[in-house]
Short mmCIF file of C-alpha atoms in Angstrom, two decimals:
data_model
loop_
_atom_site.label_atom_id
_atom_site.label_comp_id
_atom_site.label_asym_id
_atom_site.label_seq_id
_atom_site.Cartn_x
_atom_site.Cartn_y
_atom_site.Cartn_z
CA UNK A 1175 123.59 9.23 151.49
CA UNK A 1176 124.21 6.16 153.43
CA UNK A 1177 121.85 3.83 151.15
CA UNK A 1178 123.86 4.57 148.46
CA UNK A 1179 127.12 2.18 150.10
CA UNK A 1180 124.66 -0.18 150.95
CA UNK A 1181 122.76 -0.65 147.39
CA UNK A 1182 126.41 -0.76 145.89
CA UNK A 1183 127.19 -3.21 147.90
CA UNK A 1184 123.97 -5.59 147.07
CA UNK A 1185 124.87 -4.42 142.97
CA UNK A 1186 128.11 -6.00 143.75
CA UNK A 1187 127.48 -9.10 145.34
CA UNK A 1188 124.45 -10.14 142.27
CA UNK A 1189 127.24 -9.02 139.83
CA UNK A 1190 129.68 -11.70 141.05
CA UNK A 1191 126.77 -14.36 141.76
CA UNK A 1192 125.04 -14.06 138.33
CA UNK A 1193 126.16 -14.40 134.66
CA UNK A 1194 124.19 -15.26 131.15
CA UNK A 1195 123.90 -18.92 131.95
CA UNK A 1196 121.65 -17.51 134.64
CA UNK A 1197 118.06 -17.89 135.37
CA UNK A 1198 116.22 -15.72 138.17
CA UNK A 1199 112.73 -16.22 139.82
CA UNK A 1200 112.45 -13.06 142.53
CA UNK A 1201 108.97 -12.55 144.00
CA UNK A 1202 107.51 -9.60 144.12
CA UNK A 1203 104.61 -8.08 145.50
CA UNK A 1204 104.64 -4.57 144.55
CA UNK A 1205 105.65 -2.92 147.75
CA UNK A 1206 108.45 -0.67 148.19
CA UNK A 1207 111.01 -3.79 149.23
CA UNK A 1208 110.07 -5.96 146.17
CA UNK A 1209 109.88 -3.20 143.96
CA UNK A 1210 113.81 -2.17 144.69
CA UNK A 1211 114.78 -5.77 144.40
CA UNK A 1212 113.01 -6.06 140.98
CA UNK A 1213 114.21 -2.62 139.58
CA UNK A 1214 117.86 -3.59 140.73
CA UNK A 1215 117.69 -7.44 139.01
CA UNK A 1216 116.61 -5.32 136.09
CA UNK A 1217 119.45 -2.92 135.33
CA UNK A 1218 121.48 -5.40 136.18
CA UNK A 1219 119.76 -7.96 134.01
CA UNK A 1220 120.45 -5.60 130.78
CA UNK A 1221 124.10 -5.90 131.30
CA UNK A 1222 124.69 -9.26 132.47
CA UNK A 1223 122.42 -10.69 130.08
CA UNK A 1224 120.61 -13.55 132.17
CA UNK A 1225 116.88 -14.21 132.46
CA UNK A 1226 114.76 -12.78 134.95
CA UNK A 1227 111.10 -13.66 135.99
CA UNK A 1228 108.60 -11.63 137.91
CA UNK A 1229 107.05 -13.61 140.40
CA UNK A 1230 103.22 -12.72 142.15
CA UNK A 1231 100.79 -14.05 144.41
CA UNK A 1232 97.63 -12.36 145.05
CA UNK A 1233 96.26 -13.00 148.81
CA UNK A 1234 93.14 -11.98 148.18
CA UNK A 1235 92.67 -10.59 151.47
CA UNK A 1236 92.60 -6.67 150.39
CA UNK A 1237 89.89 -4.93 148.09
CA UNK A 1238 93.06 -3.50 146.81
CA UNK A 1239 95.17 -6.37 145.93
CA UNK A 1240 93.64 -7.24 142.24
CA UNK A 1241 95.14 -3.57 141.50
CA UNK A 1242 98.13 -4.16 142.87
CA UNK A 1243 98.62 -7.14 140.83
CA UNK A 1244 97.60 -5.39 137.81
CA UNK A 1245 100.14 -2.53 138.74
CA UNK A 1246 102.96 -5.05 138.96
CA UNK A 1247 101.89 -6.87 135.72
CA UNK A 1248 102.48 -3.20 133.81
CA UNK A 1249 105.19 -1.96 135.06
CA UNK A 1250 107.20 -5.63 134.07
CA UNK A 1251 105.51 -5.11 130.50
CA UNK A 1252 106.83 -1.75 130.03
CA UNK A 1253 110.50 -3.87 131.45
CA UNK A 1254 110.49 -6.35 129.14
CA UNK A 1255 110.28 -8.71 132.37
CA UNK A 1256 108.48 -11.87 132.57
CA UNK A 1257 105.53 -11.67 134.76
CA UNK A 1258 103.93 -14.49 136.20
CA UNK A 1259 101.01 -14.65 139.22
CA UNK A 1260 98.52 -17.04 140.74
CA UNK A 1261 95.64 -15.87 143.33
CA UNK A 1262 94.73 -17.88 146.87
CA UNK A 1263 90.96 -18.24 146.44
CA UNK A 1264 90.59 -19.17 150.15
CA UNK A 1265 92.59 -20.19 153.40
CA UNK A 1266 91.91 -23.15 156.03
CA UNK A 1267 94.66 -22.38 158.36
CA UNK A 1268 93.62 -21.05 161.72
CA UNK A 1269 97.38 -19.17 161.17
CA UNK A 1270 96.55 -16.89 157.87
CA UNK A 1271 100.43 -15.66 157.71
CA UNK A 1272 101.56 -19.00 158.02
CA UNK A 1273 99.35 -20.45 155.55
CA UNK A 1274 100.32 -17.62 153.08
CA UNK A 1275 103.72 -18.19 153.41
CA UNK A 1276 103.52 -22.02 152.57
CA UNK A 1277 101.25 -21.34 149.86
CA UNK A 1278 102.86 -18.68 148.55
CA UNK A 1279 106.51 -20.49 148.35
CA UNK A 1280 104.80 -23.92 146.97
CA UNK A 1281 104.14 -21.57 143.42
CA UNK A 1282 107.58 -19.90 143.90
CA UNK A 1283 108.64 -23.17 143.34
CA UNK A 1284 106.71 -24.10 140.76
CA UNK A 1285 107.67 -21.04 138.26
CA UNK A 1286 110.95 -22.32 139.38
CA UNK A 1287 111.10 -25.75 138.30
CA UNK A 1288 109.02 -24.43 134.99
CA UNK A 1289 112.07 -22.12 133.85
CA UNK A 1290 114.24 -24.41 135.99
CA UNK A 1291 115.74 -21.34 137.70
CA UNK A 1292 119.14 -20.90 139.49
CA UNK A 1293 117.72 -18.55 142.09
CA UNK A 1294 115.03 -18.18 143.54
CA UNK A 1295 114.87 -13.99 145.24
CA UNK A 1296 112.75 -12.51 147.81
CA UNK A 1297 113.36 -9.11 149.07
CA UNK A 1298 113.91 -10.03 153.11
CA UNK A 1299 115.99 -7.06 154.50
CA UNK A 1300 117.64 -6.01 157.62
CA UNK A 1301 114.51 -4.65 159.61
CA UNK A 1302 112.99 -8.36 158.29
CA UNK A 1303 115.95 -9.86 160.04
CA UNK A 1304 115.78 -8.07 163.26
CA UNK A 1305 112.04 -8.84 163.11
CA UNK A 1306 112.46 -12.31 162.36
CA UNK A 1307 115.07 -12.80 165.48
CA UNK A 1308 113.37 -10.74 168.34
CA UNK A 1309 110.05 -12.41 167.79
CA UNK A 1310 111.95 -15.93 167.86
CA UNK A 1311 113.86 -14.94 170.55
CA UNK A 1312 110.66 -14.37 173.07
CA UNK A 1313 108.29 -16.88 171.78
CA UNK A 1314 111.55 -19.56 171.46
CA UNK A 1315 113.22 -21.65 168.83
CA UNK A 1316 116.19 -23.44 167.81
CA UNK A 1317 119.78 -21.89 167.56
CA UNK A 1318 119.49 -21.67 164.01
CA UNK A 1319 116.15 -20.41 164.21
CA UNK A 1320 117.26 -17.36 166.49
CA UNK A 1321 119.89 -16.76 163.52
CA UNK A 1322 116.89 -15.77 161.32
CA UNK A 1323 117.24 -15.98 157.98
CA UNK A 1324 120.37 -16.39 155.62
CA UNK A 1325 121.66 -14.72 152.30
CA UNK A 1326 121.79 -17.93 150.81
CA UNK A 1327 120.37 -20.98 151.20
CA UNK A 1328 120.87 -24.00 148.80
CA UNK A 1329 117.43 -26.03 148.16
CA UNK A 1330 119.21 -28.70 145.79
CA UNK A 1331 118.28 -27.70 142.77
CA UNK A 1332 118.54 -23.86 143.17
CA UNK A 1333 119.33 -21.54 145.57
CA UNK A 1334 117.12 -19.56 147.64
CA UNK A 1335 118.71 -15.76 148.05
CA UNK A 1336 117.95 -12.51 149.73
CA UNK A 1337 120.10 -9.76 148.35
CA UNK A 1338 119.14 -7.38 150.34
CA UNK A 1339 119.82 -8.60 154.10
CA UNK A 1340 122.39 -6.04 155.04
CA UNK A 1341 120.07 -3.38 153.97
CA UNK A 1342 117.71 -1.49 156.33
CA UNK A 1343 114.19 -0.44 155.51
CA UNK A 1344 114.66 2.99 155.03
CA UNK A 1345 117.67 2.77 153.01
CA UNK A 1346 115.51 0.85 150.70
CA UNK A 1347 112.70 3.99 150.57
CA UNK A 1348 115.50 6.22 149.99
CA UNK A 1349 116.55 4.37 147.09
CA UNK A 1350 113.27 4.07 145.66
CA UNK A 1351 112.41 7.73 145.95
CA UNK A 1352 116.02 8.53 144.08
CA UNK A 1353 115.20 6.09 141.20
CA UNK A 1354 111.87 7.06 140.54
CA UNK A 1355 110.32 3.43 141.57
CA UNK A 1356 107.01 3.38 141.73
CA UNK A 1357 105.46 0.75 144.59
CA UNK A 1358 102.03 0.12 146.60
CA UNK A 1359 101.54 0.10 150.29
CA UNK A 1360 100.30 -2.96 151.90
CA UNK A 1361 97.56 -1.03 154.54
CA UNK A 1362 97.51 -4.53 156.48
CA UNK A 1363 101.17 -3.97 157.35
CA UNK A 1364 100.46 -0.96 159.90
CA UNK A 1365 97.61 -2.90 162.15
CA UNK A 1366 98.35 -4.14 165.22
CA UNK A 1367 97.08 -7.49 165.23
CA UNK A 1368 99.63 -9.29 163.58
CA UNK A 1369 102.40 -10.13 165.71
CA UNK A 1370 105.13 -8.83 163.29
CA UNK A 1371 103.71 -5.51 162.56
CA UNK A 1372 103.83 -4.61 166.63
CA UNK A 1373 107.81 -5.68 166.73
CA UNK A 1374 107.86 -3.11 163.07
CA UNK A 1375 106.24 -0.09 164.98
CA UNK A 1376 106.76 -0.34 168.19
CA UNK A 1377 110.64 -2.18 168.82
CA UNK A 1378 112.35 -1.74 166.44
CA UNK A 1379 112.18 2.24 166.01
CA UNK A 1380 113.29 2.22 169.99
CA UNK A 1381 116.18 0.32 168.72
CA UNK A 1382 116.99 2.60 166.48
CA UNK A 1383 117.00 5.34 168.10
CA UNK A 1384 119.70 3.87 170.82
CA UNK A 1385 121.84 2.85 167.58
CA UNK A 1386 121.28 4.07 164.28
CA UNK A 1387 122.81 0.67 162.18
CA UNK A 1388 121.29 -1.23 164.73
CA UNK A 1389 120.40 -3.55 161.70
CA UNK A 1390 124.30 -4.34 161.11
CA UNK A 1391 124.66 -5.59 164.66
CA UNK A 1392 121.55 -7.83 164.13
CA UNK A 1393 123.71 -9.19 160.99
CA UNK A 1394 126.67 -10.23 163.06
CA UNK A 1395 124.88 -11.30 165.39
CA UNK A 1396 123.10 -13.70 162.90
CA UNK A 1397 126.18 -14.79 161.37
CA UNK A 1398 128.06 -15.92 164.05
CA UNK A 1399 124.65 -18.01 165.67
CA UNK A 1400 124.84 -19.85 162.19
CA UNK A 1401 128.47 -19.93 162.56
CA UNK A 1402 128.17 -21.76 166.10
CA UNK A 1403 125.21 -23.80 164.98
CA UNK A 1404 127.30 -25.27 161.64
CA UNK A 1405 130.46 -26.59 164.28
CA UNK A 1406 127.57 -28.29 167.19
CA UNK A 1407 125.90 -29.42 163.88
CA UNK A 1408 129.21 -31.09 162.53
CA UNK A 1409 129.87 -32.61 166.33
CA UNK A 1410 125.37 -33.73 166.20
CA UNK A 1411 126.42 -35.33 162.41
CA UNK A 1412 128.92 -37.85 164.10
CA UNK A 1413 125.94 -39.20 166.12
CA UNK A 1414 122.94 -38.64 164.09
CA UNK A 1415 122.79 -42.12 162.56
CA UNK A 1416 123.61 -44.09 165.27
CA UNK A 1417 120.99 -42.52 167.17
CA UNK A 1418 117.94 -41.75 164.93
CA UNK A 1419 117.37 -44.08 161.62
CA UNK A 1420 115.08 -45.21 159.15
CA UNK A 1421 112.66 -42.78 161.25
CA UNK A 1422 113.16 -43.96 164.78
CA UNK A 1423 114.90 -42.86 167.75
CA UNK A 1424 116.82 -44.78 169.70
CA UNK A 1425 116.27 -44.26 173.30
CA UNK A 1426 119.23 -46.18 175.00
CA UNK A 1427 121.82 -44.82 172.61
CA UNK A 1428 120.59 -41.44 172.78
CA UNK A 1429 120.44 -41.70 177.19
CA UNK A 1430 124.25 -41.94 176.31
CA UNK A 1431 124.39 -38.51 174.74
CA UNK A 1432 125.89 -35.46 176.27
CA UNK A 1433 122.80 -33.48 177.10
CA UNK A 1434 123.55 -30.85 174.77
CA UNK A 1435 123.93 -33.05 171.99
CA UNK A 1436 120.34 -34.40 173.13
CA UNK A 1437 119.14 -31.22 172.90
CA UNK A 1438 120.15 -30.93 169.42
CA UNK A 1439 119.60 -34.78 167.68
CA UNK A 1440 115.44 -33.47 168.97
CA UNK A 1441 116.24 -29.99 167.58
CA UNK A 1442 117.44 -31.93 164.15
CA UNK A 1443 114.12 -34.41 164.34
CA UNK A 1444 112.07 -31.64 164.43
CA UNK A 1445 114.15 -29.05 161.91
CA UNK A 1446 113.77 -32.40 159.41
CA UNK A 1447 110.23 -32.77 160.01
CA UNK A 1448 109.40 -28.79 159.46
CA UNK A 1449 112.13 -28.26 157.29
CA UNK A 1450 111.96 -24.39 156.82
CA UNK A 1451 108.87 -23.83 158.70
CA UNK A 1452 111.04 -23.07 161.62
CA UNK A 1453 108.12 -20.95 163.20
CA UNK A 1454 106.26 -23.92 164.23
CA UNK A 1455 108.95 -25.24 166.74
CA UNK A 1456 109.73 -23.60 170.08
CA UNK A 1457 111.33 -24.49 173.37
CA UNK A 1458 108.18 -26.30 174.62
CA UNK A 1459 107.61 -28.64 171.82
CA UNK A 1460 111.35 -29.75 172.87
CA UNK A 1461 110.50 -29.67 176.26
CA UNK A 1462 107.58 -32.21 175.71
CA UNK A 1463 109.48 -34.31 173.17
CA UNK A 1464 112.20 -34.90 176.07
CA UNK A 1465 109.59 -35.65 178.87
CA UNK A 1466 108.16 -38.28 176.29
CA UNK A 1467 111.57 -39.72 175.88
CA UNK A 1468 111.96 -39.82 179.99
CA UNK A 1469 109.03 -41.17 180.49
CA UNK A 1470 108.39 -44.32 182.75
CA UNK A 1471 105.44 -44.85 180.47
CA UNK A 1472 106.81 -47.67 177.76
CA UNK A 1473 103.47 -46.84 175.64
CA UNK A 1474 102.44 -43.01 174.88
CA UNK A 1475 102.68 -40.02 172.35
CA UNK A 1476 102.31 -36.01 172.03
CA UNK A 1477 101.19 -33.93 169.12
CA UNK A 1478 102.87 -31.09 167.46
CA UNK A 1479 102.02 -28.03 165.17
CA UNK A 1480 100.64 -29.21 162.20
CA UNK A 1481 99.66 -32.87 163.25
CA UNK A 1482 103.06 -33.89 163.69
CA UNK A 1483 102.48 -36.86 166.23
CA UNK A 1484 105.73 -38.52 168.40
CA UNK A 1485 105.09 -41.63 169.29
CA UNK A 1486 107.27 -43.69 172.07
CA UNK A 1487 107.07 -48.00 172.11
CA UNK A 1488 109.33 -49.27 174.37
CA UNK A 1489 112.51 -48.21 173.57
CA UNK A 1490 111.95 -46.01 170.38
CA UNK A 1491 110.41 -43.21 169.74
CA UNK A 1492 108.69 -42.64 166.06
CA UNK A 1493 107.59 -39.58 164.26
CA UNK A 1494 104.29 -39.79 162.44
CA UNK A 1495 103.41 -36.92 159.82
CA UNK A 1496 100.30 -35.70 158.95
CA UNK A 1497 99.43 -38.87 156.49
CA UNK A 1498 98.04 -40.96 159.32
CA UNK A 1499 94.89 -39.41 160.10
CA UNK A 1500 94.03 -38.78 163.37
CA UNK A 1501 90.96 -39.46 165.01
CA UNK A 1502 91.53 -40.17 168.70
CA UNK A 1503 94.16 -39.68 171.35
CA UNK A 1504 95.10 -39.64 175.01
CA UNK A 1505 97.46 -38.07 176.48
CA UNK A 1506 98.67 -36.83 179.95
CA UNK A 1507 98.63 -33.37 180.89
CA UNK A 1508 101.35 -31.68 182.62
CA UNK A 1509 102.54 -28.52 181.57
CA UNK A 1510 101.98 -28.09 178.22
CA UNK A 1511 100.11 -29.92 175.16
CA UNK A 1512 99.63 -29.05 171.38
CA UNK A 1513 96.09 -30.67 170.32
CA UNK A 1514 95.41 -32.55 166.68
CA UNK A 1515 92.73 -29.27 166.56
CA UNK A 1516 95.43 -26.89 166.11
CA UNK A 1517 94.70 -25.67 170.11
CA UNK A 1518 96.86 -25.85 173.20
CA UNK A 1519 96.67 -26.14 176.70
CA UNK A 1520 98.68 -24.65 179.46
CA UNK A 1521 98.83 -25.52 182.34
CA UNK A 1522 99.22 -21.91 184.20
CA UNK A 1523 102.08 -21.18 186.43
CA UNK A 1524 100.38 -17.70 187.48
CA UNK A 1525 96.61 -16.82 187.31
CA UNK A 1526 95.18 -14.90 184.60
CA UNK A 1527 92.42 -12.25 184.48
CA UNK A 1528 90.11 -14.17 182.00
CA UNK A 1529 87.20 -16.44 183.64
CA UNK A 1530 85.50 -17.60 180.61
CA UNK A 1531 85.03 -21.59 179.43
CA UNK A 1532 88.85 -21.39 177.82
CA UNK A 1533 90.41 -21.37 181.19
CA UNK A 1534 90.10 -24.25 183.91
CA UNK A 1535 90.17 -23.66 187.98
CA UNK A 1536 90.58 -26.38 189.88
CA UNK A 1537 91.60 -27.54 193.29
CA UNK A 1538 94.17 -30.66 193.31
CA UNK A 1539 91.91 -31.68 196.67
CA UNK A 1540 88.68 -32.96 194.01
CA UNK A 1541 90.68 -34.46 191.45
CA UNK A 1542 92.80 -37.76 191.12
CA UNK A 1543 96.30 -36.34 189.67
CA UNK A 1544 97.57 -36.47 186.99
CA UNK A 1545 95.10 -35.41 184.25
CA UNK A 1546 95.08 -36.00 180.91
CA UNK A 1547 93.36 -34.81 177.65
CA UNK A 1548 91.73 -36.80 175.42
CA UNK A 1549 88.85 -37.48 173.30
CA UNK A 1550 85.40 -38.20 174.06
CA UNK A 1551 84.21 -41.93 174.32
CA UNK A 1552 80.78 -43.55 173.98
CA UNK A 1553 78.84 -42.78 177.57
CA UNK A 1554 80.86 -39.89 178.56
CA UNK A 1555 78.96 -37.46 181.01
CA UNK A 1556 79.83 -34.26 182.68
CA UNK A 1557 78.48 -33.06 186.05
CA UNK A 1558 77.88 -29.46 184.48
CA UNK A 1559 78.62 -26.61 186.62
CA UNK A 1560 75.15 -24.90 187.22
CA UNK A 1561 72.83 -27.95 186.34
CA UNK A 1562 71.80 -30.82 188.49
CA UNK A 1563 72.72 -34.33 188.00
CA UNK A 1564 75.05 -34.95 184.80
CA UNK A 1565 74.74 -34.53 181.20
CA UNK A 1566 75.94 -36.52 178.11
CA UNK A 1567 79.10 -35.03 176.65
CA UNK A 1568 76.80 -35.76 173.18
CA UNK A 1569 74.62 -33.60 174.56
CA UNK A 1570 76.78 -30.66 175.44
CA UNK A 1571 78.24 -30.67 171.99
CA UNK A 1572 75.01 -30.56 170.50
CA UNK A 1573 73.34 -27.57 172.47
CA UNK A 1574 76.97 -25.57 172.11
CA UNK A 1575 76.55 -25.97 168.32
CA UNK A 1576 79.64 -27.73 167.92
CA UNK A 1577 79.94 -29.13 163.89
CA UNK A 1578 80.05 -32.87 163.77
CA UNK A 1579 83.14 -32.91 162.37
CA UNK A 1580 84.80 -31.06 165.03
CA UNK A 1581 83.56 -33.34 167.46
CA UNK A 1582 85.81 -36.28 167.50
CA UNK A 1583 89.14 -34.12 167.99
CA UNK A 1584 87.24 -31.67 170.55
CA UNK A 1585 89.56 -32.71 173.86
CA UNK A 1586 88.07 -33.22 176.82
CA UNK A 1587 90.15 -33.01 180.55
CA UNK A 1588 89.77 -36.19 183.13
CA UNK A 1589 91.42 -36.49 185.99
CA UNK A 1590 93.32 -40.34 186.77
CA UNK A 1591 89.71 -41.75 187.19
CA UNK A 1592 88.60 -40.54 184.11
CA UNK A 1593 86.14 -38.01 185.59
CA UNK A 1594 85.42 -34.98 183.27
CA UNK A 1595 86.46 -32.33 184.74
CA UNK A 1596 86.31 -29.98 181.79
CA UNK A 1597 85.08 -29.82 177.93
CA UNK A 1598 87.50 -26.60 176.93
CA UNK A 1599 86.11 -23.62 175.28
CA UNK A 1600 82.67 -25.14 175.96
CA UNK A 1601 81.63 -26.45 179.40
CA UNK A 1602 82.70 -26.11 182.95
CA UNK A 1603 82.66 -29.26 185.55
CA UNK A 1604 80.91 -28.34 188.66
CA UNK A 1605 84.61 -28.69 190.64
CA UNK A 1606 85.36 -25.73 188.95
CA UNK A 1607 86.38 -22.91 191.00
CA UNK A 1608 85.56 -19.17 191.18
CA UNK A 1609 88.05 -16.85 191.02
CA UNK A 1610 87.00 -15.88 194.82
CA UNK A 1611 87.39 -19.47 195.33
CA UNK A 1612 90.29 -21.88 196.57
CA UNK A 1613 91.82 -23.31 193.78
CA UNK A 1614 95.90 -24.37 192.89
CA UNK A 1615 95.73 -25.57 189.33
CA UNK A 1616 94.54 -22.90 186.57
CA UNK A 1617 94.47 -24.20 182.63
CA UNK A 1618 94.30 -22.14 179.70
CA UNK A 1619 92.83 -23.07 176.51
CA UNK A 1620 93.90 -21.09 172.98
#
């Protein structure tokens, strides 16, 4: 059977990497992937004699996950493996996978550092890979990010590894059904609401189908974007300094720059910033990041994912993490902004079927271009679409229930007069337009 090459081949590459002097953290969650990846590091732990530790974390998003965790916690007692777990009593992200994720690696690391591991091992395989690259390669990222994810990655004190990238999903089921290795089923992983879970059922079979070790191709293809990205990476490392130091960019020096390497030095800001949180940058965070840097204005900013703020004076540009706390902002509107709320706008290049208070029609004839979003200030009223007269924005937050705390990052739309043209999700401007109206400019709120 054709898993049986490709398990060899993963039984051969741990046998050269480890030896006794070698301590493993893998993390498992008990499904089919993990499982594999744990029942290999096993066997092979009983002949190369080095320590192995079984790693969990408990979502707490499933009635069935406190059995799962239980099931995992047996079967490494009946192993002789170390087991070790923690449980995520509650989330705050508006992103629950991403949140996850960051939690979930912040205690990887911690049962790390307390058996100071060599190697840290998560059970990523091919199908993971092709997932991880398609849905990068619509929604945008950086070269590197459209690489995926590599076999190795070294995190300074240890090395992050997944074993079993060359492997496809169902090479792994075969292998567990062979062996005898028991493993749960995630039900969340077949509902179409998450984003990855519609590439997993509906893409990647199709690909498949037109070529059966599809998963292979995705793997060269992968290796040779992080083979391209390590030599424009080398040429970016010649100019890096002279460009971008002790946290500031230098604007003349980087004008200089061959607009590729531009390209990149913002790509490398931003790769530093989210380190391996490569999710959270696309094309359009690049995009606005440049038009700061063009800017005639010698005083503005933008905001990022994760209140990552990039602030231009003069002729620098500075980024400001999420210590500085935000609590106003202003800035100008014109294709594309991420909010401190977590929310964007979008400035619509086609219209859109919805017509609720999270999209914006207007007509460029009643406004003062450009606009800009921004906080709300002492005073500000809004002629309200459907009411006479005009209406405190305090108000309008107060009858649309919105939490005082939310209030003083809630952005509001002006035009260049600093009319209110629109409170997003919430209120409409009378200048509005109707769908059966005449209108050129349609925003989107999300």
């Amino acid at each position: 059977m054709k898993w049986v090459n490709s398990v060899e081949k993963v039984y051969n590459y741990l046998t050269t990497l480890l030896d006794p002097s070698s301590t493993v953290v893998v993390g498992v969650s008990g499904g089919p992937d993990s499982m594999a990846l744990l029942y290999i590091l096993v066997t092979l732990a009983k002949k190369k004699s080095f320590s192995l530790i079984c790693c969990h974390v408990n979502h707490n998003v499933r009635k069935e996950s406190e059995k799962e965790k239980v099931f995992l916690e047996n079967w490494c007692n009946e192993h002789g493996v170390l087991f070790e777990s923690m449980k995520i009593e509650h989330y705050s992200d508006d992103n629950f996978h991403n949140e996850a994720r960051n939690i979930r690696y912040r205690y990887f690391e911690e049962i790390v550092t307390k058996y100071q591991a060599n190697y840290l091992m998560t059970a990523h395989h091919g199908d993971d890979l092709m997932e991880t690259i398609l849905m990068r390669l619509v929604r945008g990222s950086t070269l590197r990010g459209y690489a995926g994810f590599k076999r190795e990655v070294d995190k300074g004190s240890y090395f992050l590894v997944r074993p079993l990238i060359s492997v496809s999903k169902q090479e792994l089921l075969d292998y567990d059904e062979k062996m005898g290795i028991p493993y749960v089923i995630d039900s969340s992983n077949h509902k179409d609401k998450y984003t990855r879970n519609r590439y997993r059922k509906y893409v990647l079979p199709f690909l498949k189908q037109e070529n059966p070790n599809v998963n292979e191709k995705f793997l060269k293809f992968s290796l040779m974007l992080e083979e391209y990205a390590d030599f424009i990476d080398r040429q970016v490392d010649r100019v890096f300094t002279s460009v971008y130091h002790d946290g500031y960019l230098d604007i003349p020096v980087f004008l200089t720059l061959d607009s590729l390497l531009q390209s990149r030095v913002l790509y490398r800001i931003l790769e530093e910033v989210y380190q391996d949180d490569l999710n959270s940058v696309n094309d359009r965070h690049i995009q606005l990041f440049n038009q700061l840097i063009f800017s005639r204005k010698k005083n503005a900013y933008i905001m990022l994912p994760n209140h990552v703020k990039i602030v231009k004076v003069y002729n620098q540009v500075k980024v400001v993490l999420d210590g500085e706390e935000i609590n106003h902002y202003e800035m100008e509107l014109i294709d594309y902004a991420v909010l401190p709320n977590g929310k964007h706008l979008e400035v619509m290049r086609h219209d859109i079927s919805e017509n609720g208070n999270d999209v914006c029609r207007l007509n460029s004839c009643d406004v003062v271009l450009p606009l800009y979003v921004r906080t709300r200030r002492y005073g500000d009223k809004m002629a309200v679409k459907g009411l006479s007269g005009t209406k405190k924005l305090k108000d309008i937050f107060i009858n649309s229930k919105v939490p005082m705390e939310e209030r003083e990052l809630w952005p509001v739309v002006v035009d260049a007069t600093g009319k209110i043209v629109w409170v997003p999700g919430i209120k409409k401007s009378k200048i509005n337009k109707q769908k059966n109206e005449s209108y050129d400019i349609i925003i989107k709120y999300y």
